[in-house]
GROMACS .gro file of C-alpha atoms in nm:
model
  368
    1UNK     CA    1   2.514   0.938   0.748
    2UNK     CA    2   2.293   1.039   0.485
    3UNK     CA    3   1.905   1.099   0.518
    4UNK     CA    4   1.604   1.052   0.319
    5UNK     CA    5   1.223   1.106   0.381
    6UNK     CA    6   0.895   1.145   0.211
    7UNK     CA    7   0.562   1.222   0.339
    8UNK     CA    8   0.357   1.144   0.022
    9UNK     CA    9   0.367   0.833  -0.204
   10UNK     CA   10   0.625   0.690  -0.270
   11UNK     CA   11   0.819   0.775  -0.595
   12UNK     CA   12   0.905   0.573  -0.834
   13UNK     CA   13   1.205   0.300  -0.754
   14UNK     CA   14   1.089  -0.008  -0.941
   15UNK     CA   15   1.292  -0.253  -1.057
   16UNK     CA   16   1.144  -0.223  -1.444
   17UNK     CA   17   0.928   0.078  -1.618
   18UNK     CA   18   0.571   0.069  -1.581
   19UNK     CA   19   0.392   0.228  -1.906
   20UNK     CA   20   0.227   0.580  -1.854
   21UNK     CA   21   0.115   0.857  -2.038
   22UNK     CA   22   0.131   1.225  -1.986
   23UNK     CA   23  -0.100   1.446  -1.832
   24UNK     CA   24  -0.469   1.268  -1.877
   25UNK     CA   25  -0.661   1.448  -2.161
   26UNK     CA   26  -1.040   1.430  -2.192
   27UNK     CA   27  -1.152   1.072  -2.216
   28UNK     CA   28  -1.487   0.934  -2.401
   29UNK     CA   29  -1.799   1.009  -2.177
   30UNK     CA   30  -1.847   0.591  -2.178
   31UNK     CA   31  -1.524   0.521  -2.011
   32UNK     CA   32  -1.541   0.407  -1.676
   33UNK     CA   33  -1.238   0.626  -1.484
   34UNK     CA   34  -1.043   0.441  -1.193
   35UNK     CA   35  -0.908   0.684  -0.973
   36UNK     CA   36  -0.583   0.534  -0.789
   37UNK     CA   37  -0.344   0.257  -0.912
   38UNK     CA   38  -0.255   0.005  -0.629
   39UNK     CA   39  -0.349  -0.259  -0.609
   40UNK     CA   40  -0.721  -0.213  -0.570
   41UNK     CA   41  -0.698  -0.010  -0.829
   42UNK     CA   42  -0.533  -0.193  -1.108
   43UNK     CA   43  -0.729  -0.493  -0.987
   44UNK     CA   44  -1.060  -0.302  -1.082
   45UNK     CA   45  -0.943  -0.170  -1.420
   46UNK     CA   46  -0.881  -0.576  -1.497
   47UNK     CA   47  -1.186  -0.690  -1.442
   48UNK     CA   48  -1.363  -0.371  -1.599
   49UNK     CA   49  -1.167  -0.506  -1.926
   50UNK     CA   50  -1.212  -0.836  -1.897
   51UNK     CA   51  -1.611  -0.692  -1.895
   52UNK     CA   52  -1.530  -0.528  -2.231
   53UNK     CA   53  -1.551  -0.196  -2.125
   54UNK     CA   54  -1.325   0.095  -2.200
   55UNK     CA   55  -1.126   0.231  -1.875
   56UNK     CA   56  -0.871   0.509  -1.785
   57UNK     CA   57  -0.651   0.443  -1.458
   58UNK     CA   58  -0.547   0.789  -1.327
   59UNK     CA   59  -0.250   0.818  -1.025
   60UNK     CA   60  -0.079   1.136  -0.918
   61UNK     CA   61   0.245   0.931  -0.882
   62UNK     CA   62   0.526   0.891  -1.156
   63UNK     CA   63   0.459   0.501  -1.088
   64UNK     CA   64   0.176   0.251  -0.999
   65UNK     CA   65   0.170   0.146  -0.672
   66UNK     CA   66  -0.052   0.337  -0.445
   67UNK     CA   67   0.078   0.203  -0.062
   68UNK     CA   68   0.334  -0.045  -0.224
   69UNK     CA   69   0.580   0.185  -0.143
   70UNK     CA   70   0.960   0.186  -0.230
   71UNK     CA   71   1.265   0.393  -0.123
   72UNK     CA   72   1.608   0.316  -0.247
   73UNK     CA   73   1.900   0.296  -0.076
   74UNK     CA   74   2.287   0.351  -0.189
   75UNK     CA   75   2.175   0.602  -0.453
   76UNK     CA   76   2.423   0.663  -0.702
   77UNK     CA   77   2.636   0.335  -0.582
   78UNK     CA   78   2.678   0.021  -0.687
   79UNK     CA   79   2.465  -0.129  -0.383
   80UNK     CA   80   2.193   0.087  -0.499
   81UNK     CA   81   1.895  -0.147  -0.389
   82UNK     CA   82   1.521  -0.065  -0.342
   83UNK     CA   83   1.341  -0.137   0.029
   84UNK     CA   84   0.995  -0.215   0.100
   85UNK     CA   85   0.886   0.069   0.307
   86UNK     CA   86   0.504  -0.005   0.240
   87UNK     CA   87   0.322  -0.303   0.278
   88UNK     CA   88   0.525  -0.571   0.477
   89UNK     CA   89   0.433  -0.824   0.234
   90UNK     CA   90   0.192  -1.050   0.100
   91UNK     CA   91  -0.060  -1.345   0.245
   92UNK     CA   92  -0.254  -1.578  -0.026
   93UNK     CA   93  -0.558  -1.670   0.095
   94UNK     CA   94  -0.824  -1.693  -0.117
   95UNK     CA   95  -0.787  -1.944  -0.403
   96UNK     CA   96  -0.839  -1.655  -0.655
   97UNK     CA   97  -0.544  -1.423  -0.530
   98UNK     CA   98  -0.350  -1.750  -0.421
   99UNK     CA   99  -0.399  -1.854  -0.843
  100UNK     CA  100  -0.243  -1.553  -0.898
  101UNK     CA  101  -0.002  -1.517  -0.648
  102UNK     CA  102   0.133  -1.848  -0.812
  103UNK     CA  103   0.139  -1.711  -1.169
  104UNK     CA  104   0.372  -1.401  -1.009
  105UNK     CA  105   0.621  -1.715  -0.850
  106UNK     CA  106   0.667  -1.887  -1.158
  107UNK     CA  107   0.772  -1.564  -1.341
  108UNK     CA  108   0.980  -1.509  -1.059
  109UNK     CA  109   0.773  -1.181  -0.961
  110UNK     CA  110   0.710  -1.296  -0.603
  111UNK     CA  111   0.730  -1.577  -0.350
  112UNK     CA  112   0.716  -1.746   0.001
  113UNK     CA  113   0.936  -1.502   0.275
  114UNK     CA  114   0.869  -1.674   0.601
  115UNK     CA  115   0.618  -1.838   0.803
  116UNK     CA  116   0.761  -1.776   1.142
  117UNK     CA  117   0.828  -1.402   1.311
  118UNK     CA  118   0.905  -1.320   1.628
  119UNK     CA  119   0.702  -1.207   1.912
  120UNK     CA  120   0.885  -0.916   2.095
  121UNK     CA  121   0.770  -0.815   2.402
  122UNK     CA  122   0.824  -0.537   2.608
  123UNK     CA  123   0.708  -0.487   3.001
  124UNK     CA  124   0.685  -0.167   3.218
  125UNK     CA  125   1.052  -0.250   3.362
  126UNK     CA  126   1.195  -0.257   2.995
  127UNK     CA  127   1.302  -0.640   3.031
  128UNK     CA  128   1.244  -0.755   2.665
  129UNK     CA  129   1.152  -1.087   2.573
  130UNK     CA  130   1.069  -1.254   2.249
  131UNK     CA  131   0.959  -1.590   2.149
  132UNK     CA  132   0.903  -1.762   1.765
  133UNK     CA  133   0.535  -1.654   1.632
  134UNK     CA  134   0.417  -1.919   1.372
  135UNK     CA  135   0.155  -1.826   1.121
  136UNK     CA  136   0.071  -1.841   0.780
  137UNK     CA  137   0.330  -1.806   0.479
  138UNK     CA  138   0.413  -1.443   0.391
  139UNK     CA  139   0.500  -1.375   0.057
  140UNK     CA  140   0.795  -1.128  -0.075
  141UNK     CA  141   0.948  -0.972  -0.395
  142UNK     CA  142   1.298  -0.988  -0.473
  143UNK     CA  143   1.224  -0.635  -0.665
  144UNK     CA  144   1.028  -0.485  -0.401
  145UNK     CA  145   0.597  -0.541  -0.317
  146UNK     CA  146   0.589  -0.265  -0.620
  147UNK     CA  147   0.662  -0.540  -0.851
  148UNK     CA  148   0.330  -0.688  -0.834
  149UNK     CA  149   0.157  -0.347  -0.936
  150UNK     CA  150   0.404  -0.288  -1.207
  151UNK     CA  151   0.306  -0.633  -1.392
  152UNK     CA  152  -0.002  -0.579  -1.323
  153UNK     CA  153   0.006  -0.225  -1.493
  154UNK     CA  154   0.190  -0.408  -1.777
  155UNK     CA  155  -0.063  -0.632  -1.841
  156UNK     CA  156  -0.324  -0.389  -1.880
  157UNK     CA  157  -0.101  -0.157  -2.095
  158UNK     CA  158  -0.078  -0.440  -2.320
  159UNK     CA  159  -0.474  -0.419  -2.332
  160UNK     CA  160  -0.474  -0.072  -2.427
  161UNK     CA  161  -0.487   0.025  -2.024
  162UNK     CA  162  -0.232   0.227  -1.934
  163UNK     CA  163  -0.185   0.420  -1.668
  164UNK     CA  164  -0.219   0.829  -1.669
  165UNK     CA  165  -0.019   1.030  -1.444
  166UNK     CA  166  -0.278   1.299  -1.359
  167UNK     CA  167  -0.379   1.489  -1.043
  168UNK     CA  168  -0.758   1.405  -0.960
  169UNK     CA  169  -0.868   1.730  -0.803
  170UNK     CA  170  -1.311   1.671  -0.838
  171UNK     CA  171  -1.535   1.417  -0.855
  172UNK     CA  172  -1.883   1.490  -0.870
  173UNK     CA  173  -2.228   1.414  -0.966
  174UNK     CA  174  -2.407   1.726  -1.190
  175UNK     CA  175  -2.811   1.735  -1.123
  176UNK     CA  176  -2.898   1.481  -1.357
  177UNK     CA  177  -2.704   1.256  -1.237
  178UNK     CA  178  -2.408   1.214  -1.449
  179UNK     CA  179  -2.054   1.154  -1.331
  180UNK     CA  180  -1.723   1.378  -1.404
  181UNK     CA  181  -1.385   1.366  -1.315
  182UNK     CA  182  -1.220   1.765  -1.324
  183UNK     CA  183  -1.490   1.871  -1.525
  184UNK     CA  184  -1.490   1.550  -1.826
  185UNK     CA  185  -1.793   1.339  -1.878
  186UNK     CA  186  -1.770   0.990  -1.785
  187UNK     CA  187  -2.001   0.648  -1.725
  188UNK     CA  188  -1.895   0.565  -1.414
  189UNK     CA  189  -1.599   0.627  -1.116
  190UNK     CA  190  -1.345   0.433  -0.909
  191UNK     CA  191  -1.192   0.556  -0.607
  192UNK     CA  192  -0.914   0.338  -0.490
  193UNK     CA  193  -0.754   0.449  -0.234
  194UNK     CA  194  -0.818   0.499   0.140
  195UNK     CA  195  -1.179   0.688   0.226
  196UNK     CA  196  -1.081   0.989   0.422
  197UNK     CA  197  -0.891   1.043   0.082
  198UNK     CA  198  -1.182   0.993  -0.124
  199UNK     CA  199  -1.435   1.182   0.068
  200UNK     CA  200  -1.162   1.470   0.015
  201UNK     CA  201  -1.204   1.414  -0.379
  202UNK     CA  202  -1.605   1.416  -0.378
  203UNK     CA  203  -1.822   1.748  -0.498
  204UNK     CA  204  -2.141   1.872  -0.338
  205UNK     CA  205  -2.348   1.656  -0.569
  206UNK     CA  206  -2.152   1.326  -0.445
  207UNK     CA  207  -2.160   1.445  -0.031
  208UNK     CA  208  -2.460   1.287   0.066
  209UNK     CA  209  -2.417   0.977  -0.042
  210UNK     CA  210  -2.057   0.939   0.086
  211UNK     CA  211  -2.136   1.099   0.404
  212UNK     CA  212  -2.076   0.794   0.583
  213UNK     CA  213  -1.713   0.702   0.440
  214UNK     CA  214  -1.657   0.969   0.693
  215UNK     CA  215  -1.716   0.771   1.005
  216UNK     CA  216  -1.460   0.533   1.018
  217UNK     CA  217  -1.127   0.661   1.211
  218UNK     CA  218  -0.784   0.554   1.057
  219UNK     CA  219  -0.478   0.504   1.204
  220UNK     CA  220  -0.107   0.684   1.058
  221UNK     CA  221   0.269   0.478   1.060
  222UNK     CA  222   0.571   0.631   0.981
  223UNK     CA  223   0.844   0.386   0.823
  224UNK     CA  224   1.124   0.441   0.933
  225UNK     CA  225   1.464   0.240   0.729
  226UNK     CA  226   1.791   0.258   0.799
  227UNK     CA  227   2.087   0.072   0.598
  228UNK     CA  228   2.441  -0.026   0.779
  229UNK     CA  229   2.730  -0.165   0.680
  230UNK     CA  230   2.692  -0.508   0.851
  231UNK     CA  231   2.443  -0.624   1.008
  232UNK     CA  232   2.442  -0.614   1.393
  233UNK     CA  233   2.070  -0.751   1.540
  234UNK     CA  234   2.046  -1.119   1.567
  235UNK     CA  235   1.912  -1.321   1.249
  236UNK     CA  236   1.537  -1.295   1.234
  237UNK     CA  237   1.301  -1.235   0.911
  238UNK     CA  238   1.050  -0.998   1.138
  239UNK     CA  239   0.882  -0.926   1.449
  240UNK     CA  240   0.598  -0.825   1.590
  241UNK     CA  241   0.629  -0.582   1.866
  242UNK     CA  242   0.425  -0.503   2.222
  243UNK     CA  243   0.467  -0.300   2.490
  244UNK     CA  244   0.737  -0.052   2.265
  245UNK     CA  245   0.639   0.339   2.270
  246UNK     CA  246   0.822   0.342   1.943
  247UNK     CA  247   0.813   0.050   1.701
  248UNK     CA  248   0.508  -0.226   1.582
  249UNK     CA  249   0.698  -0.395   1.326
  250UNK     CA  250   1.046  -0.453   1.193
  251UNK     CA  251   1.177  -0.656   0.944
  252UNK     CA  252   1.523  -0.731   0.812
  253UNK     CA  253   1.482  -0.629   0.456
  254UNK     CA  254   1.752  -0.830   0.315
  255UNK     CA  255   1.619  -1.165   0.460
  256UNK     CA  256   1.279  -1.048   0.340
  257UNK     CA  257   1.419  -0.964  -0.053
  258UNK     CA  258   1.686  -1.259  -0.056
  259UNK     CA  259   1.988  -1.055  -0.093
  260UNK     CA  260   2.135  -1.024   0.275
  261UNK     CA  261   2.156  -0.636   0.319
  262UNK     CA  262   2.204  -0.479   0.626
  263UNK     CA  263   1.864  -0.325   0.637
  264UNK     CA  264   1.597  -0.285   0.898
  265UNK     CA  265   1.246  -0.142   0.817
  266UNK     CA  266   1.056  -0.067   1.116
  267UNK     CA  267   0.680   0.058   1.164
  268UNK     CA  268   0.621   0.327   1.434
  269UNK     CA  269   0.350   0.276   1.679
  270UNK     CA  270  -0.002   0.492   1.579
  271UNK     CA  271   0.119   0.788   1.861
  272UNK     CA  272   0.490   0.819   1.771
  273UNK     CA  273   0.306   0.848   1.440
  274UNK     CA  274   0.052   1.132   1.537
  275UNK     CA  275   0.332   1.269   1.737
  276UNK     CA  276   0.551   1.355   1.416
  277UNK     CA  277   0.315   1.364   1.126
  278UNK     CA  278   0.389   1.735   1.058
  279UNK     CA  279   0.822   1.603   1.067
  280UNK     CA  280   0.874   1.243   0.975
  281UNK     CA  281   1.222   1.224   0.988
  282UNK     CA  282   1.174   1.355   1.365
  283UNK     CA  283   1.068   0.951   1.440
  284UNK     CA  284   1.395   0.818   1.316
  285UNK     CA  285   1.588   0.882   1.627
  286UNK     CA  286   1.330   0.705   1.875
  287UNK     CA  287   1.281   0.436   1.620
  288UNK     CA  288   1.647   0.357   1.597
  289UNK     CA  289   1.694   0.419   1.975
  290UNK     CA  290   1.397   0.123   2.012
  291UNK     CA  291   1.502  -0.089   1.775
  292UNK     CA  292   1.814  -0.113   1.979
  293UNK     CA  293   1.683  -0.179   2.328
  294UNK     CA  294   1.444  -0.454   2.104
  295UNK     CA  295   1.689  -0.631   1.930
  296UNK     CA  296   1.934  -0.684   2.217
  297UNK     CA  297   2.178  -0.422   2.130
  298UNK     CA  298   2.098  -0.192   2.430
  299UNK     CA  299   2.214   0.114   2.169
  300UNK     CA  300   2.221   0.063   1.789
  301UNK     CA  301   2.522   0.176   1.610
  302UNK     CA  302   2.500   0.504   1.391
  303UNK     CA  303   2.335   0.379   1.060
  304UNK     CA  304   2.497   0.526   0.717
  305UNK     CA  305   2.179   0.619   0.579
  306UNK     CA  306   1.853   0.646   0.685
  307UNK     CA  307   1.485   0.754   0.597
  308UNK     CA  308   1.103   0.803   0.682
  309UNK     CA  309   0.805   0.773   0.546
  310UNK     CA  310   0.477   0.883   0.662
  311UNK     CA  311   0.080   0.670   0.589
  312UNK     CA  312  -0.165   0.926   0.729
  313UNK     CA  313  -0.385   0.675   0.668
  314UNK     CA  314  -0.214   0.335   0.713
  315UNK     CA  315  -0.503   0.116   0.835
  316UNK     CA  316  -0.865   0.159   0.921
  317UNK     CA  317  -0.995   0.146   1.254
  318UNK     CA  318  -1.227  -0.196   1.229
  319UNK     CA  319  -1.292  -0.355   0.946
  320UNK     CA  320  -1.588  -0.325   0.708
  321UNK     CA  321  -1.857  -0.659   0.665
  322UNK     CA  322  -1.882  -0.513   0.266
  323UNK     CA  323  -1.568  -0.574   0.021
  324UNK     CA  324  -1.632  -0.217  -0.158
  325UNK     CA  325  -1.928   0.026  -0.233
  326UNK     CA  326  -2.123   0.073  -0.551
  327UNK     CA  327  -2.359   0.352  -0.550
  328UNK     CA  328  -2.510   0.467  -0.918
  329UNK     CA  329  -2.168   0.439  -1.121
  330UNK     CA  330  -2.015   0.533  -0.794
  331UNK     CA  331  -1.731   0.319  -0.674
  332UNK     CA  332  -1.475   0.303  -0.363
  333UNK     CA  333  -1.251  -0.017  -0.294
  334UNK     CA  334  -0.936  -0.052  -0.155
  335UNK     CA  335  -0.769  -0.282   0.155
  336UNK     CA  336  -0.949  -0.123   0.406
  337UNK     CA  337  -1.298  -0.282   0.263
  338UNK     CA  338  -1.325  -0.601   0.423
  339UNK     CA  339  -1.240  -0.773   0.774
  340UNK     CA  340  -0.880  -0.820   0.711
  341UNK     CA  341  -0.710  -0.535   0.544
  342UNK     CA  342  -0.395  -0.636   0.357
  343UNK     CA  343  -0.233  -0.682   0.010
  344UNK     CA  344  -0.444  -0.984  -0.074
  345UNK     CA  345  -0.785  -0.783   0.037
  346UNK     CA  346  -0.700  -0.477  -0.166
  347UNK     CA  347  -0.671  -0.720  -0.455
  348UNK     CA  348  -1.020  -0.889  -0.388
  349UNK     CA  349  -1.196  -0.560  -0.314
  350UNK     CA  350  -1.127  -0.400  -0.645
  351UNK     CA  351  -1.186  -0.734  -0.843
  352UNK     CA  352  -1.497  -0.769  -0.661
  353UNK     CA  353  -1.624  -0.397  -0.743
  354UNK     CA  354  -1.486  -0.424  -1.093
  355UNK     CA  355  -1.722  -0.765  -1.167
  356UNK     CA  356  -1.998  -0.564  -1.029
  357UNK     CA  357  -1.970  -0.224  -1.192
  358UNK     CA  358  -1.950  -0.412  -1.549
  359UNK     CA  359  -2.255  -0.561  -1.499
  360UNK     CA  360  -2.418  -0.266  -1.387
  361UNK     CA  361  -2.267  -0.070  -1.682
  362UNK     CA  362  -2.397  -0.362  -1.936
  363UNK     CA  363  -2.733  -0.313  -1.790
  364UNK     CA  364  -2.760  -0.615  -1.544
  365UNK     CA  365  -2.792  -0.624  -1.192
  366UNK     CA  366  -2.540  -0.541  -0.960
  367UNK     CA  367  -2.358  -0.871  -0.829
  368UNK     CA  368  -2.387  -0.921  -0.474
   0.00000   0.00000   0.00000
């Protein structure tokens, strides 16, 4: 049995190049700088465009993608496939994202996974039960959630946005109240990603008045995947699960992607999680020991690969009532801003701050 884990992003495993550039050099002091590209993000940078206004995206990773994250399995083998060991997938909602979410179906991108999971539950006695959980269409990718950032990376590229691979180590605010990102000039800045990760970024100049991005607790997941040779859990897409020390979530990746592999992808419970931060691949025995006793195996066979991935910061404790936050050319967004965090709320959250931060740029008032 082979092993795999990661405790940062995930690298690259897309099913198509996204463009990038090297290292980020010094940009023009107008540019607006977005910080992070998920999907909040990339989202931003579009509608900074679209408000004609010149923008660098800057990600430490070799790929877009932020907490889309992929792992592959089969490296080096003719099954070598990518698995969803991020998001879960997809929910259109709002008629915006749903618009687009039907431009990424007809260009085969994405689509409709399931409506019904299961409900597993598990009481103090270990007697498991689960019953069908309806609820509203989930969406997949046939080439992994990381498709959707890659196209819409591509489309940007082709706009003269592409994305830098660069390691953001400051942002701050000097005394007259100018922006920089490592020391370069700019208009205005983007933080996409998860606050307790932005606060980290932010100089003296900027504490103050992101003091309170410091309130809100998060909590961590590790993924944990595993790959067999046939599958031996009874056919299901998902399930949520209760009552489990261990496991939240698990899906069977190859009903979720189309192609039938023998693949699980389970989410750890937040204190299996805080339990093995500091050794993710620690969590794969419990998880696969769970996943077992769930699924009606009593013991799951040995897997022939498997892997782990941590989120330190998987979801927010409590939503937010405000989509993002725009404070003097100062921006954060990402899918914790909001009531429902998710794929489709990261989306809205940096279109919403994007629309906002042009007009403020062009001189009119902030959008509410």
């Amino acid at each position: 049995m082979s092993t795999s884990t990661s405790a940062g992003p995930p690298a690259s495993s897309a099913p198509r190049p996204s463009p990038r550039s090297g290292d980020a050099p010094a940009w023009d002091a107008g540019a607006v700088v977005v910080v992070g590209a998920g999907i909040a993000g990339l989202a931003c940078a579009r509608s900074l465009r679209d408000g004609g206004l010149d923008v660098v995206v800057l990600d430490r990773g070799r790929s877009p993608g932020g907490r889309l994250g992929l792992r592959r399995t089969g490296k080096g083998t003719d099954a070598e496939r990518v698995v969803d060991v991020g998001a879960s997938y997809a929910v259109p909602r709002a008629t915006s994202f749903t618009a687009l979410a039907e431009s990424w179906r007809a260009r085969g991108v994405t689509g409709p996974w399931t409506d019904t999971l299961l409900a597993v539950s598990r009481d103090d006695g270990g007697r498991v039960t689960s019953t069908p959980k309806p609820g509203p269409v989930r969406w997949s990718a046939p080439g992994g959630l990381r498709s959707l950032t890659d196209d819409l990376a591509e489309a940007l590229a082709g706009d003269g946005v592409p994305v830098r691979e660069h390691d953001v180590r400051r942002v701050d605010r000097d005394a007259a109240g100018a922006l920089s990102v490592d020391g370069h000039p700019c208009r205005a800045v983007v933080l996409a990603m998860p606050e307790p990760q932005a606060v980290r970024l932010v100089g003296p100049g900027l504490s103050e008045e992101t003091a309170d991005l410091r309130d809100r607790a998060w909590t961590p997941v590790i993924t944990v995947w595993a790959r067999w040779d046939e599958a031996w859990w009874p056919a299901m897409d998902g399930a949520f699960v209760s009552g489990s020390p261990a496991v939240e979530f698990v899906a069977d990746d190859g009903r979720r992607r189309g192609d039938g592999a023998p693949v699980l992808v389970a989410h750890s419970t937040p204190q299996l999680a805080r339990d093995h931060l500091g050794d993710p691949p620690a969590a794969v025995a419990p998880v696969l020991a769970e996943l077992g006793a769930l699924l009606g195996r009593g013991e799951a066979p040995a897997p022939v690969e498997t892997g782990a991935q941590r989120w330190t910061f998987a979801r927010p404790d409590g939503g937010r009532p405000e989509t993002s936050r725009l404070s003097r050319g100062l921006g954060v967004c990402g899918d914790g801003w909001g009531e429902r965090p998710g794929v489709e709320q990261a989306w809205l959250s940096g279109t919403e701050l994007g629309g906002r931060l042009a007009a403020e740029v062009a001189g009119a008032s902030p959008r509410t």
